[in-house]
Tab-separated table of C-alpha atoms in Angstrom:
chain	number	residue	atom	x	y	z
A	501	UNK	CA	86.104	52.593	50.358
A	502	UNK	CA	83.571	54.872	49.656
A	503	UNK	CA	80.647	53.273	48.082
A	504	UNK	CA	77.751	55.588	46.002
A	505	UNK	CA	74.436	54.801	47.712
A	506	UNK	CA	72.424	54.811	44.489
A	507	UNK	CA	74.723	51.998	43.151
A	508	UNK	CA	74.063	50.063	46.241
A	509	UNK	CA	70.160	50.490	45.701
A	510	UNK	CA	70.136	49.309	42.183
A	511	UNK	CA	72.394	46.066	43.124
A	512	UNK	CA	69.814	45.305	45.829
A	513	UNK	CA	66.626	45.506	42.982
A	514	UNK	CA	68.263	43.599	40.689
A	515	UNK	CA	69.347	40.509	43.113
A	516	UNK	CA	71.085	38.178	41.171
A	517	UNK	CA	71.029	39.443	37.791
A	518	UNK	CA	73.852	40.431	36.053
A	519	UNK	CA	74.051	44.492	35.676
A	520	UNK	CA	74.874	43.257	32.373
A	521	UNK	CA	70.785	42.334	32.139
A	522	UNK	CA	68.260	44.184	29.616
A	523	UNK	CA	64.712	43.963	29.919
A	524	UNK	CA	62.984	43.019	27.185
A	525	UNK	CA	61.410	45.524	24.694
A	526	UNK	CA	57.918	45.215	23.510
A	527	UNK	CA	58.668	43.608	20.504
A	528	UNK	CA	60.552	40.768	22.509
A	529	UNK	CA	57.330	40.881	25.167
A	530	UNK	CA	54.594	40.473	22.215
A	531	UNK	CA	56.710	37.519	20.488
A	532	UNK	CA	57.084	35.330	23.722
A	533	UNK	CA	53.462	35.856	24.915
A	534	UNK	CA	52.507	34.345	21.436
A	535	UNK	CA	55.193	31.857	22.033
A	536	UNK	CA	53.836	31.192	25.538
A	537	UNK	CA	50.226	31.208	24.039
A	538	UNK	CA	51.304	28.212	21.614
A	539	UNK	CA	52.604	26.168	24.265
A	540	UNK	CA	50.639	26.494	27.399
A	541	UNK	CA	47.383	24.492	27.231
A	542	UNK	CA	45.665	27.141	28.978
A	543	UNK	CA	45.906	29.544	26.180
A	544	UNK	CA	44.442	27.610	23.128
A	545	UNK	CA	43.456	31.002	21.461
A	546	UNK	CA	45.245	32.319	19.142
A	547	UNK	CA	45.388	36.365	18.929
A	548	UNK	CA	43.503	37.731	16.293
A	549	UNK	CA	45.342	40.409	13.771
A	550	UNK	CA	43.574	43.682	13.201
A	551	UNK	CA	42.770	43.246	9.728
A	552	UNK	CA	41.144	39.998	10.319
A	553	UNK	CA	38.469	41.217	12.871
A	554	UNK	CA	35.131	40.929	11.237
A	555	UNK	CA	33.483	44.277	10.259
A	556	UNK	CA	30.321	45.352	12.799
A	557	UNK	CA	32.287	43.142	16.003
A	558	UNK	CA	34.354	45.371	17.916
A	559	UNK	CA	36.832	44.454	20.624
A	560	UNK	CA	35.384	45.257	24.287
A	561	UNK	CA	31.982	46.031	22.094
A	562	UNK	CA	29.102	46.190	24.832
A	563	UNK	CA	26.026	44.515	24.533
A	564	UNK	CA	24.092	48.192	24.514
A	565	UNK	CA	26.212	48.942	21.320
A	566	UNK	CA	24.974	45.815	19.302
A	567	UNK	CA	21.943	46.002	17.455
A	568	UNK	CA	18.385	44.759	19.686
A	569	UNK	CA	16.309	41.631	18.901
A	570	UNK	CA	13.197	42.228	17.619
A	571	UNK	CA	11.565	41.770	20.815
A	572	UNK	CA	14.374	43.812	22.534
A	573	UNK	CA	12.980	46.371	19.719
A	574	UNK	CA	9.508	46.501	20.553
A	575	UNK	CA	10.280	46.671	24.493
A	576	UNK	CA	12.802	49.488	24.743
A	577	UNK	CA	10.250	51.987	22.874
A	578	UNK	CA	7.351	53.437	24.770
A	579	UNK	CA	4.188	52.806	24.383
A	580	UNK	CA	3.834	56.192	21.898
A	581	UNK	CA	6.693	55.235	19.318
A	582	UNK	CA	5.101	51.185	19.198
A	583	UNK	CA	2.019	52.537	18.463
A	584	UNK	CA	2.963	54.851	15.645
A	585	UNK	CA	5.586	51.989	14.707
A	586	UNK	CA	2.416	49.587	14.383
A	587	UNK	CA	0.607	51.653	12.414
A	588	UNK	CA	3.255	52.974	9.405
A	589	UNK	CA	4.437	49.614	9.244
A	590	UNK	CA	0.532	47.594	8.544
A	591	UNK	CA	-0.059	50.312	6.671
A	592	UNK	CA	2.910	50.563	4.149
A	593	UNK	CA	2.660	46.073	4.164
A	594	UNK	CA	-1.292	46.706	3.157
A	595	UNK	CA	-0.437	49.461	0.585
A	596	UNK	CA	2.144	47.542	-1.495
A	597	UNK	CA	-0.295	44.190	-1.529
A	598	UNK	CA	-3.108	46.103	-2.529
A	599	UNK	CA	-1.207	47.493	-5.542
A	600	UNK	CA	-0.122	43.714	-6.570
A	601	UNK	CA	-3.941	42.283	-5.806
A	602	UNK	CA	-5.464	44.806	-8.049
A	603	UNK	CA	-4.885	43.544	-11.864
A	604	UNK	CA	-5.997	47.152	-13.141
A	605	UNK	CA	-3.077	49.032	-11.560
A	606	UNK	CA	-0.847	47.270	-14.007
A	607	UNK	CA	-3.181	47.455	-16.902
A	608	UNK	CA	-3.152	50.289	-19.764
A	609	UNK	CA	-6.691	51.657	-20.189
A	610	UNK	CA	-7.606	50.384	-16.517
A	611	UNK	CA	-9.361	53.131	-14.250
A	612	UNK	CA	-6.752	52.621	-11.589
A	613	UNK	CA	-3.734	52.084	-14.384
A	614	UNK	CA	-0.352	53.537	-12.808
A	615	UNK	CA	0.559	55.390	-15.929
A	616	UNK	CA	-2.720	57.090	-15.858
A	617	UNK	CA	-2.061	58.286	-12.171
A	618	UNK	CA	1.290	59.522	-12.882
A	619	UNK	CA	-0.005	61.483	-15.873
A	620	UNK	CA	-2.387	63.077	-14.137
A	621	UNK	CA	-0.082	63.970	-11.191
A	622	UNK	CA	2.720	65.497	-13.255
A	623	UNK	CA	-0.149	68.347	-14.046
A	624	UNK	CA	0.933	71.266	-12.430
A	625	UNK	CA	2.772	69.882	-9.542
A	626	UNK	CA	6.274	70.176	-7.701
A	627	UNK	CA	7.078	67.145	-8.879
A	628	UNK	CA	6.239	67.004	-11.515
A	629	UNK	CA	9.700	66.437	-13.409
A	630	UNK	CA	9.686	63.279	-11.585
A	631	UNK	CA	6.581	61.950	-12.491
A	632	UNK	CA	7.067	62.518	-16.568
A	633	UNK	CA	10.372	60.522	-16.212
A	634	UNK	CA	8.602	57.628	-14.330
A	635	UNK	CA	5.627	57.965	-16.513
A	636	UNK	CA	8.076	56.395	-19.613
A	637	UNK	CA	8.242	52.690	-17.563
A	638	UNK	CA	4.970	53.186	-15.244
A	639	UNK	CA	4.774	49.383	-15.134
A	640	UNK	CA	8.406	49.143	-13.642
A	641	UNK	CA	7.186	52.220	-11.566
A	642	UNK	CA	4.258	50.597	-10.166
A	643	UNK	CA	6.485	47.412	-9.552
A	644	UNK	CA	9.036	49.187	-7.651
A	645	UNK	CA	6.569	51.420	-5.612
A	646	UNK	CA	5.244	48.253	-4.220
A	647	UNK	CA	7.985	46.563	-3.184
A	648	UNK	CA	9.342	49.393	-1.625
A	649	UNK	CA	6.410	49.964	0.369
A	650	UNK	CA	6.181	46.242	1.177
A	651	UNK	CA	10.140	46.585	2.014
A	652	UNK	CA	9.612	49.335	4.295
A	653	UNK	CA	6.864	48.164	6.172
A	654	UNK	CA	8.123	44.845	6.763
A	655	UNK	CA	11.855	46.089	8.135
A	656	UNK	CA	9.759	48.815	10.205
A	657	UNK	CA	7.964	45.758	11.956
A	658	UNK	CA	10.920	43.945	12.643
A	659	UNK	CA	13.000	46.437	13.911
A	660	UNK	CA	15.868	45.694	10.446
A	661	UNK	CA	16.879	49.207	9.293
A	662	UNK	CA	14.227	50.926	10.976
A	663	UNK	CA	15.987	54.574	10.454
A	664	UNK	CA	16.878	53.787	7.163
A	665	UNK	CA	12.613	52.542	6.389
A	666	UNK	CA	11.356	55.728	8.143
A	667	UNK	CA	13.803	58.216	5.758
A	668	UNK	CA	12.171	55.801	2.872
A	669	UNK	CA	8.866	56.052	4.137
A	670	UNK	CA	9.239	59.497	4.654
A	671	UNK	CA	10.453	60.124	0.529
A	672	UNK	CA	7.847	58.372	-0.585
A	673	UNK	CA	5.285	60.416	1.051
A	674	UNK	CA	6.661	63.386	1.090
A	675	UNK	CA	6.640	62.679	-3.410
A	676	UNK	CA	3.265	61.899	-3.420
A	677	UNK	CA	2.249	65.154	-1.215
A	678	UNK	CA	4.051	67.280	-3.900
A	679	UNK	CA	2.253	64.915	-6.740
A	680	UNK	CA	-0.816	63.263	-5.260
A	681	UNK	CA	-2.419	65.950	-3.156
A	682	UNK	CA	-0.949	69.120	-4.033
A	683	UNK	CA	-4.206	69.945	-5.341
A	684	UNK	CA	-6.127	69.071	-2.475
A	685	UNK	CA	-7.674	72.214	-0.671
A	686	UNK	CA	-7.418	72.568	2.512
A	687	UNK	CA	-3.862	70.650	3.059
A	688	UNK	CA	-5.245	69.146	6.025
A	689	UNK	CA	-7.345	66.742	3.702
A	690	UNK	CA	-4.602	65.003	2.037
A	691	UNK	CA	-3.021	62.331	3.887
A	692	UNK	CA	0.135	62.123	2.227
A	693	UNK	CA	1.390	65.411	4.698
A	694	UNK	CA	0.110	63.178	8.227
A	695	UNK	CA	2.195	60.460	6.844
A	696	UNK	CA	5.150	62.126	5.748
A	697	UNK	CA	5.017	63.921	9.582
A	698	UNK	CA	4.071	60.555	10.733
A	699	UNK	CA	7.551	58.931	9.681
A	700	UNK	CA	9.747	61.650	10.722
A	701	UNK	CA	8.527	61.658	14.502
A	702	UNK	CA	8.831	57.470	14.368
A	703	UNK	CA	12.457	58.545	13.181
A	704	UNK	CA	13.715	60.913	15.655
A	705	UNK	CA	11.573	58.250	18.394
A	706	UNK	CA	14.209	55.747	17.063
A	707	UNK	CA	17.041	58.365	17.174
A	708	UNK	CA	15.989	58.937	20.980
A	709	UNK	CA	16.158	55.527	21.992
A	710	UNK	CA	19.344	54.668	20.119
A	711	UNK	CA	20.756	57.780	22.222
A	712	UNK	CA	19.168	56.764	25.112
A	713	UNK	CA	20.758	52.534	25.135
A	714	UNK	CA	24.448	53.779	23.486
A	715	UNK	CA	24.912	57.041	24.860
A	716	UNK	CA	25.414	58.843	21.317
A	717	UNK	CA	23.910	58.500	18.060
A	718	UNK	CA	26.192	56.901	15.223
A	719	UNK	CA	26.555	58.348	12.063
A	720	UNK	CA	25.070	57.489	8.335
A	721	UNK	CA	29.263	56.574	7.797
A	722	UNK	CA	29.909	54.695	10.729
A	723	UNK	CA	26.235	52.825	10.427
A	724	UNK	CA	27.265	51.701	7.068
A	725	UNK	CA	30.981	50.899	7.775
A	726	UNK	CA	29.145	48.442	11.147
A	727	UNK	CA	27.156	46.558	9.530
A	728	UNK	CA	27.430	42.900	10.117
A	729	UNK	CA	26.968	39.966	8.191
A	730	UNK	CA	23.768	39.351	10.181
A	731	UNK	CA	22.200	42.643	9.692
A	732	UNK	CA	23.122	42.415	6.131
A	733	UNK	CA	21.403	38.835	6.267
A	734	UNK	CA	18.379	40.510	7.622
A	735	UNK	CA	18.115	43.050	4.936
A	736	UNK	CA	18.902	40.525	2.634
A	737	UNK	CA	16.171	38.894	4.012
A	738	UNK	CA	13.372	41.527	4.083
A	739	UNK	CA	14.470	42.326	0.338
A	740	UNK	CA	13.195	38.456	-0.619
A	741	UNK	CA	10.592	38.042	1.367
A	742	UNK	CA	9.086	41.375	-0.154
A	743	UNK	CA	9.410	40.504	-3.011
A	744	UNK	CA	7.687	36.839	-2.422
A	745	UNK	CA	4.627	38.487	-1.127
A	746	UNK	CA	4.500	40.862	-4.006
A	747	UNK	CA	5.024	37.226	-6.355
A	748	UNK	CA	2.327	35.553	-4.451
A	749	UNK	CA	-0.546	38.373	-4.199
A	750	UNK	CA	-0.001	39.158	-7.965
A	751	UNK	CA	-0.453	35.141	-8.509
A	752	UNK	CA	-3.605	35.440	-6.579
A	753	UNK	CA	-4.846	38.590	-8.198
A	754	UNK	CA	-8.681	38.558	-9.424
A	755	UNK	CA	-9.364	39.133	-13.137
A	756	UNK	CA	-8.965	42.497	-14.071
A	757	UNK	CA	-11.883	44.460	-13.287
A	758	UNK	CA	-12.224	48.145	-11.428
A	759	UNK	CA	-11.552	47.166	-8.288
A	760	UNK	CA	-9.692	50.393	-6.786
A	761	UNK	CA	-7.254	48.584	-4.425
A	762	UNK	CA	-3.817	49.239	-5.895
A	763	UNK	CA	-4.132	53.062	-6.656
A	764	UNK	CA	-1.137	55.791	-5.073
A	765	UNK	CA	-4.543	58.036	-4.476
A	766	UNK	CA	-7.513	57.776	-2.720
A	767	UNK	CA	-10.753	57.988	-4.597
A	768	UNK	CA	-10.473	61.611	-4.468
A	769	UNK	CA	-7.246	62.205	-5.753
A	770	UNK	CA	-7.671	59.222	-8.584
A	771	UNK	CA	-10.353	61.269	-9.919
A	772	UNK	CA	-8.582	64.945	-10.314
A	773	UNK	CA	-5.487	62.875	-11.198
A	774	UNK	CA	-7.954	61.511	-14.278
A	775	UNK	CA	-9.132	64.867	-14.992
A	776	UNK	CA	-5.996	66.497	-15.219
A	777	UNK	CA	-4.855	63.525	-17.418
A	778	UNK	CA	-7.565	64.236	-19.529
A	779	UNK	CA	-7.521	67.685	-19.693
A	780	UNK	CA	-11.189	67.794	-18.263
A	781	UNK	CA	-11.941	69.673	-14.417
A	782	UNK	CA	-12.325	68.063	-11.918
A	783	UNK	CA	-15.593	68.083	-9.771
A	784	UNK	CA	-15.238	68.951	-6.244
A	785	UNK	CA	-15.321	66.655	-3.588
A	786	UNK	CA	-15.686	66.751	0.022
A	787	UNK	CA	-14.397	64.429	3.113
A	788	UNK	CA	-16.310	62.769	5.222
């Protein structure tokens, strides 16, 4: 009797099995390997749903995706982006002490008093919108301009939310050269514009490296939909120690007296930003 090859072939792969056999679907598959998982010793984890994976831990994440140390940090930038690192962040730390150390910049009729600053540097200015409505709280103003700075500097030294403190760094000087020094002739005499420069190349050095360790640069979306519960502690972090600094220099503030240390201005621009407040000229000056 004549017999159809194929037949024969698929009798031979399945052996013993009745042709009656199914394999199982995936459904089937899935259900037994958790079965199998429950059972056998050997597989004592359980597999985790998709909903339950914690937000900023990706499966098969590598360890070039997940955010550096702070040492790792420091070592993967060169020697040109440290340097510039270094500097914004002292600086910004120093800035916001010095406004919490000096009792005048919080007190009305002081020579250094914050509301007498922003008065004088809504005169005539881009900004100057901005500075009338922060010249109705200028304590709060002065409070929050301090910690900020403080913030900034301290997450730019240890590498927590370093994009994010450069953008922040950046705003804040870029405000204060359209308030601060906008009357300050020639430009290159204010130092507001070096520093608002200054943070935007420490940003696109970050940007670079990021590119350069992950391949690609994530986006402000993704960047806020990954973060972790430990870079959240971190910020969290930053946030109170800032604001325990600013506590403890402003308990350890000398009496008030004119002491200059926690002005937005250098001497120079303090005293147009007094004239202009007072509606008298101010006298020329010249840089060293």
């Amino acid at each position: 009797m004549f017999t159809d090859p194929s037949s024969q072939a698929k009798t031979r792969m399945r052996g013993s099995l009745p042709l009656s056999y199914r394999p199982p679907n995936a459904v089937e598959r899935s259900a037994a390997n958790i079965r199998n998982m429950r059972t056998d010793p050997r597989g004592s984890k359980t597999p985790l749903r998709p909903d339950t994976i914690r937000r900023g831990t990706y499966p098969g994440r590598s360890r070039r995706n997940r955010p550096p140390s702070i040492a790792e940090g420091w070592v993967e930038m060169p020697w040109s982006i440290r340097i510039l690192r270094a500097f914004l962040g002292i600086t910004f730390v120093f800035a916001g002490v010095q406004k919490f150390l000096d009792p005048n910049f919080f007190r009305a009729g002081g020579g250094d008093y914050i509301g007498t600053q922003l008065a004088g540097f809504a005169t005539g200015t881009p900004a100057a919108p901005l500075m009338r409505v922060l010249g109705h709280a200028p304590v709060l103003t002065g409070i929050a301009i301090a910690l900020v700075e403080i913030a900034v500097g301290l997450g730019t030294l240890a590498g927590i939310g370093m994009l994010a403190a450069s953008v922040v760094g950046f705003a804040v000087n870029a405000t204060l050269w359209l308030s601060a020094t906008w009357h300050t002739h020639p430009y290159f005499l204010g130092s507001d514009s070096i520093y608002a420069l200054a943070w935007l190349a420490l940003a696109a050095g970050i940007v670079e490296v990021e590119r350069a360790r992950r391949g690609r640069v994530a986006g402000p979306i993704e960047r806020i939909d990954g973060i972790s519960r430990r870079e959240f502690a971190r910020g969290s972090l930053i946030a109170a120690v800032a604001v325990a600094l600013g506590v403890a220099t402003k308990a350890l503030a000398a009496p008030a007296s004119s002491t200059g240390l926690g002005t937005l201005a250098d001497p120079t621009r303090r005293s147009a930003a007094r004239s202009s407040a007072s509606g008298s000229p101010a006298t020329p000056t010249t840089a060293p």
